[in-house]
């Protein structure tokens, strides 16, 4: 009350609950995500009845209480009556749970007092509000501990001075929500993803006068564009490998035997190029998201809705950004708005949603979309083939040759090896030409796992014939231990060359192509193809110069 320029504050203790404390506790604990509190506070601030032009969302870690959230708006403000028969906005926020069910007029997004319920799971609540005619401040100390103790928290409501210049609005601060959460602080991007894909900030309907929304996390502050982010660019997404569902797929039908209809709209896009659109589970923008009254709440299970293509592999949930809008299903949302209750209307909704998905999957556009990976693979293969041909046609392309004698024409075997496969190809060509410097090497089997080669092998006339011996193939010998083979089972390695800096101590032998390494109790033999007699590397230009002089040597 005011007397001249002075204000006399008057405090009142308010009983916030109309239900039993135990019931309230259970309802509060239904929340599935700690940021649901922010979702509900923003819904309160963004309702048309509030008329806010600006909304600010602030998060920081309080030195005493920990996780602290603040949502402020410049809307109509709250009135306070302290009367259960005709409660004001502040009365309802502080305690009138299930207001819509109780028959009282609720705001656009109000839902059973969820915002205030979640706020009570905290260490402290502070509210400052002014409606232009009166101003109030309210505080609740240790509300959650009070509920845990089986008692009713009693907010302290105090009359406050009117705000200057006739300004109005409401600020709600919740300290230590929830009290038990002591883990890592939220980051800006984490909260931003939640705001834009799970709250009023990511509104999926048209809004004629959307508010300006600012997010501040610790020391970073940015204006957040209003509306579901992926909707803003739908018109620009059409390209190969991406299907845009716009205009929406619409399915509407009455409940069986009733004159009550339900309407669902499916909109969004799916793609083979999810990274191009920043789609990822962590961003909360994948799968099929249910939007009620324009607010995206949670992801639906596409497989349960009968999706046999989009949800599984064509292209898979992680490559879908779809929104199912259905305002008529609001009454079937559970208290925490994180799922749907089991009811006849829910079953009806799921049937319509499944039908909408089938309408998308059964189109020619979707069938063409499924062929895109194969088309891209063929295209990529053609490009790679062309590039390989160009590379091989270069005059400076090194080739591997084998020259039987100093005066014979060299035989071209293959390009200079770049991998293990190239190495094996040269080995087998030399084997076919009987060009290997062994008494016997007969390849019997090759496998990509386990032993690379099974061979009959005899190094020279005086050595022991090894039948069905195993050999390991490598491009360049570096560190045999990385292969994790039992060394006694793989005592021989065939490679193109020895790495310039092998991890093991490689020793030369009297044979230029043979090297040995002592590994535990086993002597490992290494045969390098590049150092075998008659094998050399030369480019076409180098070969032409020697061809002109008829000087064939293995030292090209």
XYZ file of C-alpha atoms in Angstrom:
556
model
C 0.000 0.000 0.000
C 1.298 3.506 -0.739
C 1.102 6.739 1.205
C 2.364 9.660 -0.847
C 5.809 8.675 -2.115
C 6.301 5.976 0.471
C 5.555 2.286 0.292
C 4.777 0.077 3.237
C 5.690 -3.539 2.577
C 3.441 -6.178 4.021
C 4.370 -9.850 4.160
C 2.013 -12.801 4.007
C 2.555 -16.509 4.445
C 0.824 -18.451 1.672
C -0.220 -22.114 1.668
C 0.823 -23.168 -1.850
C -0.681 -26.641 -2.084
C -4.184 -27.916 -2.572
C -3.002 -31.515 -2.875
C -1.116 -33.768 -0.515
C 2.635 -33.144 -0.286
C 3.403 -36.754 -1.205
C 1.441 -36.450 -4.455
C 3.212 -33.210 -5.320
C 6.578 -34.836 -4.688
C 5.790 -37.709 -7.049
C 4.569 -35.393 -9.796
C 7.695 -33.245 -9.541
C 9.982 -36.263 -9.800
C 8.346 -37.351 -13.058
C 10.491 -34.900 -14.984
C 12.891 -36.641 -17.361
C 15.276 -33.760 -18.134
C 16.658 -31.065 -15.795
C 15.934 -28.361 -18.391
C 12.198 -29.087 -18.344
C 11.966 -26.345 -15.719
C 13.230 -23.828 -18.286
C 10.755 -25.195 -20.843
C 7.840 -24.580 -18.504
C 8.978 -21.137 -17.354
C 9.392 -20.042 -20.979
C 5.946 -21.439 -21.799
C 4.503 -19.294 -19.011
C 6.307 -16.201 -20.302
C 5.522 -16.835 -23.974
C 1.761 -17.328 -23.668
C -0.360 -14.913 -25.684
C -2.182 -13.848 -22.534
C 1.104 -12.566 -21.070
C 1.884 -10.472 -24.141
C 5.656 -10.412 -23.628
C 7.745 -8.701 -26.278
C 11.072 -9.790 -24.807
C 12.069 -12.893 -22.853
C 15.483 -13.467 -21.334
C 16.781 -16.845 -20.209
C 19.799 -16.883 -17.925
C 21.787 -19.777 -16.508
C 24.771 -19.681 -14.173
C 26.250 -21.591 -11.279
C 25.611 -19.922 -7.960
C 28.495 -20.292 -5.466
C 26.100 -21.509 -2.748
C 23.190 -23.125 -4.571
C 24.730 -24.413 -7.811
C 22.615 -24.639 -10.992
C 20.566 -21.441 -11.213
C 17.956 -20.552 -13.832
C 16.259 -17.237 -14.446
C 13.478 -16.426 -16.891
C 12.316 -12.812 -17.206
C 9.674 -11.216 -19.438
C 8.134 -7.785 -20.011
C 4.587 -9.116 -20.169
C 1.490 -8.300 -18.178
C 2.943 -9.200 -14.806
C 1.164 -11.086 -12.015
C -1.563 -10.100 -9.608
C -1.891 -11.547 -6.129
C -5.109 -12.054 -4.137
C -4.202 -14.674 -1.518
C -7.658 -16.143 -2.107
C -8.249 -19.737 -3.150
C -11.660 -18.932 -4.654
C -10.335 -16.240 -6.985
C -6.558 -16.695 -7.163
C -4.335 -14.281 -9.051
C -1.501 -15.248 -11.389
C 1.039 -15.214 -8.575
C -1.243 -17.311 -6.359
C -1.541 -19.903 -9.091
C 2.171 -19.979 -9.797
C 2.995 -20.428 -6.141
C 0.629 -23.216 -5.506
C -2.529 -23.926 -7.474
C -1.586 -27.182 -9.153
C -3.810 -28.682 -11.834
C -5.372 -25.273 -12.472
C -6.906 -26.225 -15.826
C -8.492 -29.315 -14.325
C -9.874 -27.278 -11.428
C -11.979 -25.327 -13.895
C -10.006 -22.082 -13.782
C -9.095 -20.293 -17.001
C -5.519 -21.080 -17.895
C -3.038 -19.480 -20.263
C -2.211 -20.748 -23.737
C 0.453 -23.257 -22.678
C -0.467 -23.775 -19.008
C -0.341 -27.419 -17.982
C -1.396 -28.462 -14.510
C 0.914 -26.055 -12.721
C 3.984 -27.920 -13.961
C 6.238 -24.863 -14.033
C 5.708 -24.066 -10.371
C 5.929 -27.729 -9.390
C 9.334 -28.105 -11.016
C 10.489 -24.832 -9.476
C 9.849 -26.300 -6.032
C 12.530 -28.921 -6.665
C 15.215 -26.422 -5.719
C 17.068 -24.714 -2.902
C 15.397 -21.333 -3.303
C 12.807 -19.565 -5.465
C 12.585 -15.814 -6.009
C 9.870 -13.997 -7.964
C 9.636 -10.319 -8.820
C 6.556 -9.124 -10.693
C 4.692 -5.946 -11.526
C 1.425 -5.576 -13.446
C 1.418 -1.772 -13.551
C -1.018 -1.485 -10.645
C 0.797 -3.472 -7.993
C 4.156 -5.133 -7.537
C 5.092 -8.176 -5.506
C 8.162 -10.132 -4.529
C 8.048 -13.711 -3.315
C 10.647 -16.081 -1.926
C 10.699 -19.712 -0.863
C 13.665 -21.105 1.064
C 14.628 -24.780 0.738
C 11.295 -25.815 -0.841
C 12.450 -29.271 -1.887
C 13.920 -30.201 1.471
C 10.675 -29.057 3.064
C 8.725 -31.376 0.760
C 11.145 -34.236 1.457
C 10.445 -33.693 5.156
C 6.717 -34.080 4.467
C 5.918 -30.449 5.107
C 4.380 -27.691 3.005
C 6.719 -24.925 1.840
C 5.319 -21.503 2.695
C 6.329 -18.776 0.244
C 6.887 -15.338 1.699
C 5.012 -12.793 -0.451
C 5.797 -9.114 0.052
C 4.289 -6.036 -1.526
C 6.951 -4.143 -3.456
C 7.323 -0.696 -5.095
C 5.910 -0.281 -8.595
C 8.526 -0.577 -11.290
C 9.774 2.703 -12.816
C 8.264 4.264 -15.970
C 5.197 2.068 -15.784
C 7.120 -1.041 -16.826
C 5.616 -4.438 -16.231
C 6.843 -8.002 -16.260
C 7.930 -10.976 -14.233
C 11.274 -12.465 -13.249
C 11.497 -15.984 -11.826
C 14.777 -17.231 -10.362
C 15.239 -20.826 -9.298
C 18.411 -21.611 -7.363
C 19.844 -25.092 -7.073
C 17.570 -27.020 -9.437
C 17.469 -29.859 -8.730
C 19.309 -29.845 -5.385
C 20.906 -33.261 -5.874
C 22.401 -32.405 -9.270
C 26.089 -31.703 -8.658
C 27.504 -32.706 -12.016
C 29.050 -30.609 -14.768
C 27.518 -27.254 -15.598
C 25.416 -26.748 -18.714
C 27.122 -25.213 -21.727
C 25.661 -22.551 -24.001
C 25.203 -24.892 -26.969
C 23.568 -27.553 -24.800
C 20.935 -25.154 -23.497
C 20.504 -23.573 -26.927
C 19.805 -26.986 -28.501
C 17.198 -27.700 -25.836
C 15.524 -24.295 -26.166
C 15.236 -24.471 -29.940
C 14.085 -28.103 -30.157
C 12.129 -28.713 -26.936
C 10.551 -25.404 -25.868
C 8.414 -22.465 -26.986
C 11.585 -20.944 -28.470
C 11.420 -23.609 -31.208
C 7.765 -22.835 -31.994
C 6.547 -24.889 -34.969
C 3.397 -22.866 -35.752
C 3.105 -19.381 -37.194
C 3.394 -16.576 -34.606
C 2.328 -13.110 -35.729
C 4.212 -11.240 -32.992
C 6.975 -13.515 -31.703
C 8.967 -12.205 -28.750
C 12.666 -11.443 -28.865
C 14.492 -14.099 -26.859
C 17.966 -13.707 -25.374
C 19.956 -16.565 -23.879
C 22.759 -15.905 -21.411
C 24.906 -18.766 -20.144
C 27.654 -17.797 -17.757
C 29.358 -14.915 -19.625
C 28.025 -15.603 -23.134
C 24.863 -13.865 -24.317
C 23.088 -14.106 -27.697
C 19.705 -13.372 -29.231
C 18.092 -16.686 -30.244
C 16.068 -16.630 -33.497
C 12.468 -17.596 -32.807
C 11.004 -20.764 -34.298
C 12.104 -24.324 -35.003
C 15.564 -23.839 -36.587
C 15.223 -26.439 -39.316
C 11.873 -24.973 -40.415
C 13.475 -21.656 -41.287
C 15.468 -23.197 -44.139
C 13.110 -25.909 -45.422
C 12.616 -24.186 -48.761
C 16.382 -24.188 -49.349
C 17.010 -27.833 -48.496
C 15.815 -29.491 -51.704
C 18.778 -31.201 -53.307
C 19.932 -34.641 -54.314
C 19.929 -36.893 -51.289
C 17.417 -34.841 -49.280
C 13.618 -35.076 -49.241
C 11.683 -32.089 -47.900
C 8.111 -32.707 -46.690
C 6.619 -29.293 -47.315
C 3.693 -28.723 -47.561
C 2.982 -31.108 -44.693
C 1.364 -34.502 -45.022
C -2.072 -34.140 -43.399
C -4.145 -36.979 -41.944
C -7.451 -36.329 -40.177
C -10.081 -38.783 -38.937
C -12.714 -39.085 -36.235
C -12.352 -41.556 -33.406
C -14.259 -44.759 -34.218
C -17.917 -44.301 -33.345
C -17.468 -40.753 -32.085
C -17.972 -37.296 -33.454
C -14.532 -36.229 -32.300
C -11.776 -35.775 -34.836
C -8.008 -35.658 -34.643
C -5.632 -33.934 -37.058
C -1.929 -34.696 -37.515
C 0.570 -32.921 -39.759
C 3.944 -34.352 -40.728
C 6.590 -31.884 -41.869
C 10.375 -31.697 -42.044
C 13.036 -33.469 -44.076
C 15.262 -36.525 -44.191
C 18.620 -36.850 -45.872
C 21.677 -38.946 -46.622
C 23.843 -35.934 -45.726
C 23.057 -35.430 -42.032
C 26.370 -33.687 -41.306
C 25.511 -30.967 -43.838
C 22.473 -30.059 -41.710
C 24.124 -30.531 -38.316
C 21.777 -33.395 -37.472
C 22.814 -35.337 -34.382
C 21.151 -36.841 -31.325
C 23.056 -34.433 -29.100
C 21.333 -31.494 -30.840
C 17.865 -33.009 -30.219
C 16.964 -32.485 -33.892
C 16.771 -36.070 -35.134
C 13.948 -38.568 -35.458
C 10.257 -37.674 -35.242
C 9.433 -34.926 -32.733
C 5.924 -34.411 -31.378
C 4.768 -30.782 -31.377
C 1.650 -29.820 -29.394
C 0.242 -26.292 -29.655
C 3.412 -25.345 -31.498
C 5.850 -26.520 -28.811
C 8.134 -29.459 -29.662
C 8.217 -31.751 -26.635
C 9.810 -35.148 -27.232
C 10.740 -37.681 -29.892
C 8.299 -40.404 -30.893
C 9.430 -43.974 -31.569
C 9.242 -44.234 -35.357
C 9.576 -48.012 -35.308
C 6.615 -48.365 -32.992
C 4.674 -46.221 -35.452
C 5.382 -48.773 -38.168
C 8.207 -47.072 -40.059
C 10.000 -49.846 -41.880
C 12.238 -47.603 -43.966
C 12.819 -44.123 -42.547
C 13.505 -45.430 -39.042
C 15.624 -48.417 -39.963
C 18.096 -47.762 -42.755
C 16.520 -45.603 -45.415
C 17.965 -43.338 -44.169
C 17.651 -44.145 -40.406
C 16.394 -42.123 -37.438
C 19.637 -40.163 -37.140
C 19.204 -38.762 -40.648
C 15.593 -37.633 -40.133
C 14.437 -34.250 -38.872
C 10.668 -34.674 -38.825
C 7.977 -32.991 -36.747
C 4.536 -34.428 -36.063
C 2.152 -31.606 -35.136
C -1.015 -32.574 -33.264
C -2.657 -30.050 -30.942
C -5.553 -32.393 -30.155
C -3.323 -34.828 -28.288
C -2.488 -32.368 -25.491
C -4.972 -33.913 -23.066
C -3.160 -37.255 -23.392
C 0.263 -35.947 -22.369
C 1.509 -37.126 -19.000
C 2.100 -34.672 -16.165
C 5.743 -34.032 -17.136
C 4.837 -33.611 -20.833
C 7.565 -36.114 -21.683
C 5.283 -38.819 -23.064
C 1.728 -39.872 -23.864
C -0.600 -41.736 -21.545
C -2.243 -45.002 -22.530
C -5.694 -44.104 -23.849
C -8.081 -44.529 -26.749
C -7.146 -41.105 -28.112
C -3.436 -41.954 -27.907
C -4.005 -45.155 -29.879
C -5.959 -43.193 -32.459
C -3.157 -40.640 -32.720
C -0.567 -43.364 -33.252
C -2.618 -44.864 -36.083
C -2.859 -41.481 -37.824
C 0.846 -40.833 -37.273
C 1.700 -44.250 -38.747
C -0.501 -43.503 -41.741
C 1.287 -40.187 -42.314
C 4.641 -41.956 -42.267
C 3.419 -44.578 -44.717
C 2.197 -41.863 -47.074
C 5.770 -40.559 -47.188
C 7.467 -43.936 -47.524
C 5.164 -45.110 -50.318
C 5.919 -42.247 -52.715
C 8.016 -42.376 -55.859
C 10.072 -39.548 -54.424
C 11.064 -41.750 -51.509
C 11.841 -44.682 -53.797
C 14.122 -42.411 -55.838
C 15.716 -41.207 -52.615
C 16.605 -44.783 -51.667
C 18.608 -45.140 -54.884
C 20.784 -42.085 -54.215
C 23.597 -43.960 -52.386
C 23.965 -46.390 -55.299
C 23.940 -43.526 -57.810
C 26.538 -41.658 -55.777
C 28.672 -44.778 -55.449
C 28.676 -45.286 -59.208
C 29.475 -41.636 -59.757
C 32.281 -41.719 -57.216
C 33.628 -44.913 -58.729
C 33.708 -43.307 -62.170
C 35.546 -40.278 -60.811
C 38.046 -42.454 -58.965
C 38.590 -44.582 -62.065
C 39.217 -41.499 -64.170
C 41.642 -40.145 -61.573
C 43.477 -43.469 -61.417
C 43.798 -43.553 -65.185
C 45.123 -40.007 -65.263
C 47.601 -40.878 -62.522
C 48.832 -43.972 -64.352
C 49.195 -42.052 -67.605
C 51.566 -39.486 -66.083
C 55.094 -39.647 -67.458
C 56.527 -39.502 -63.948
C 54.470 -42.446 -62.664
C 56.922 -44.971 -61.152
C 56.562 -48.547 -62.323
C 57.987 -51.790 -60.990
C 59.962 -53.812 -63.542
C 61.686 -57.147 -63.522
C 64.715 -57.669 -65.748
C 65.789 -61.332 -66.067
C 69.290 -60.515 -67.433
C 71.311 -57.376 -68.020
C 70.680 -57.442 -71.764
C 67.021 -58.487 -71.752
C 63.971 -56.284 -72.079
C 62.459 -55.387 -68.671
C 58.994 -56.748 -67.895
C 56.583 -54.240 -66.365
C 54.846 -55.708 -63.340
C 52.764 -52.988 -61.671
C 52.845 -49.417 -60.479
C 55.117 -48.777 -57.527
C 53.241 -50.254 -54.530
C 51.182 -48.000 -52.301
C 49.610 -50.660 -50.106
C 49.636 -54.317 -49.150
C 47.417 -55.315 -52.078
C 49.905 -53.880 -54.576
C 52.661 -55.773 -52.784
C 50.825 -59.078 -53.101
C 50.143 -58.446 -56.794
C 53.861 -58.026 -57.457
C 54.656 -61.119 -55.394
C 52.275 -63.247 -57.410
C 53.523 -61.881 -60.732
C 57.094 -62.682 -59.754
C 55.926 -66.113 -58.628
C 54.230 -66.720 -61.989
C 57.384 -65.599 -63.832
C 59.533 -67.894 -61.648
C 61.425 -64.744 -60.800
C 61.588 -65.119 -57.018
C 65.062 -65.904 -55.626
C 63.800 -68.930 -53.709
C 64.101 -72.585 -54.462
C 60.319 -72.860 -53.972
C 57.465 -70.478 -53.215
C 54.033 -71.751 -54.153
C 51.043 -69.761 -52.931
C 48.263 -72.076 -51.807
C 45.803 -69.694 -50.129
C 45.261 -66.058 -49.236
C 43.022 -64.589 -46.533
C 42.325 -61.040 -45.367
C 42.164 -62.252 -41.758
C 44.561 -64.411 -39.798
C 47.414 -65.704 -41.881
C 47.732 -63.678 -45.094
C 49.412 -66.479 -47.041
C 49.674 -70.239 -46.841
C 52.544 -71.503 -49.007
C 54.946 -74.299 -49.781
C 58.318 -72.669 -49.217
C 61.994 -73.573 -49.452
C 64.400 -70.659 -49.286
C 67.273 -72.445 -51.104
C 68.440 -75.955 -52.010
C 70.036 -76.550 -48.636
C 67.219 -75.222 -46.435
C 64.350 -77.145 -44.878
C 61.253 -77.500 -47.119
C 58.315 -75.863 -45.341
C 54.946 -77.251 -46.342
C 51.730 -75.314 -45.651
C 53.749 -72.588 -44.008
C 52.175 -69.267 -43.036
C 53.481 -65.875 -44.116
C 52.459 -62.326 -43.281
C 52.273 -59.717 -46.072
C 52.971 -56.016 -45.508
C 53.510 -52.953 -47.636
C 56.418 -51.606 -45.611
C 57.761 -53.489 -42.618
C 57.400 -51.283 -39.544
C 56.272 -53.057 -36.380
C 55.251 -56.679 -36.629
C 54.002 -56.688 -33.018
C 51.081 -54.407 -33.965
C 49.541 -57.320 -35.884
C 49.209 -59.206 -32.569
C 49.891 -62.559 -34.230
C 51.518 -65.392 -32.244
C 55.068 -64.918 -33.494
C 55.968 -68.639 -33.778
C 52.975 -69.116 -36.127
C 54.072 -66.293 -38.446
C 57.881 -66.415 -38.638
C 58.095 -65.001 -42.178
C 57.110 -61.630 -43.658
C 56.894 -60.678 -47.325
C 56.940 -56.900 -47.865
C 57.703 -54.362 -50.535
C 60.374 -52.611 -48.493
C 61.596 -51.895 -44.979
C 60.292 -48.697 -43.406
C 62.870 -45.938 -43.079
C 62.357 -45.935 -39.317
C 61.155 -49.399 -38.231
C 60.063 -49.816 -34.621
C 62.049 -53.049 -34.371
C 65.782 -53.669 -34.750
C 66.027 -54.932 -38.345
C 69.350 -56.528 -39.291
C 70.717 -57.107 -42.788
C 71.954 -60.473 -44.033
C 74.267 -61.598 -46.823
C 71.248 -61.584 -49.129
C 70.266 -57.984 -50.024
C 66.573 -58.837 -49.971
C 66.606 -60.738 -46.658
C 66.461 -59.190 -43.179
C 65.988 -60.663 -39.731
C 64.558 -59.521 -36.414
C 64.947 -61.316 -33.105
C 61.496 -61.424 -31.446
C 61.378 -63.202 -28.110
C 62.581 -66.719 -28.867
C 61.799 -66.567 -32.592
C 63.924 -65.273 -35.438
C 61.643 -63.387 -37.811
C 62.581 -63.515 -41.512
C 61.706 -60.574 -43.720
C 61.916 -60.687 -47.529
C 61.743 -57.316 -49.342
C 60.520 -57.560 -52.953
C 62.038 -54.216 -53.925
C 65.548 -55.552 -53.243
C 65.221 -58.852 -55.076
C 67.448 -59.573 -58.099
C 66.195 -57.996 -61.330
C 63.513 -55.861 -59.627
C 63.737 -52.098 -60.089
C 61.526 -48.999 -60.277
C 61.535 -46.530 -63.168
C 59.278 -43.992 -64.835
C 58.411 -44.111 -68.538
C 60.825 -41.268 -69.244
C 63.643 -43.056 -67.444
C 62.905 -46.239 -69.317
C 62.895 -44.430 -72.680
C 66.317 -42.937 -72.032
C 67.800 -46.316 -71.246
C 65.940 -47.881 -74.154
C 67.680 -45.429 -76.486
C 71.085 -46.519 -75.246
C 70.126 -50.187 -74.832
C 71.543 -50.089 -71.333
C 69.419 -52.394 -69.201
C 70.565 -52.752 -65.631
C 68.855 -53.546 -62.393
C 70.299 -50.364 -60.917
C 68.043 -47.986 -62.870
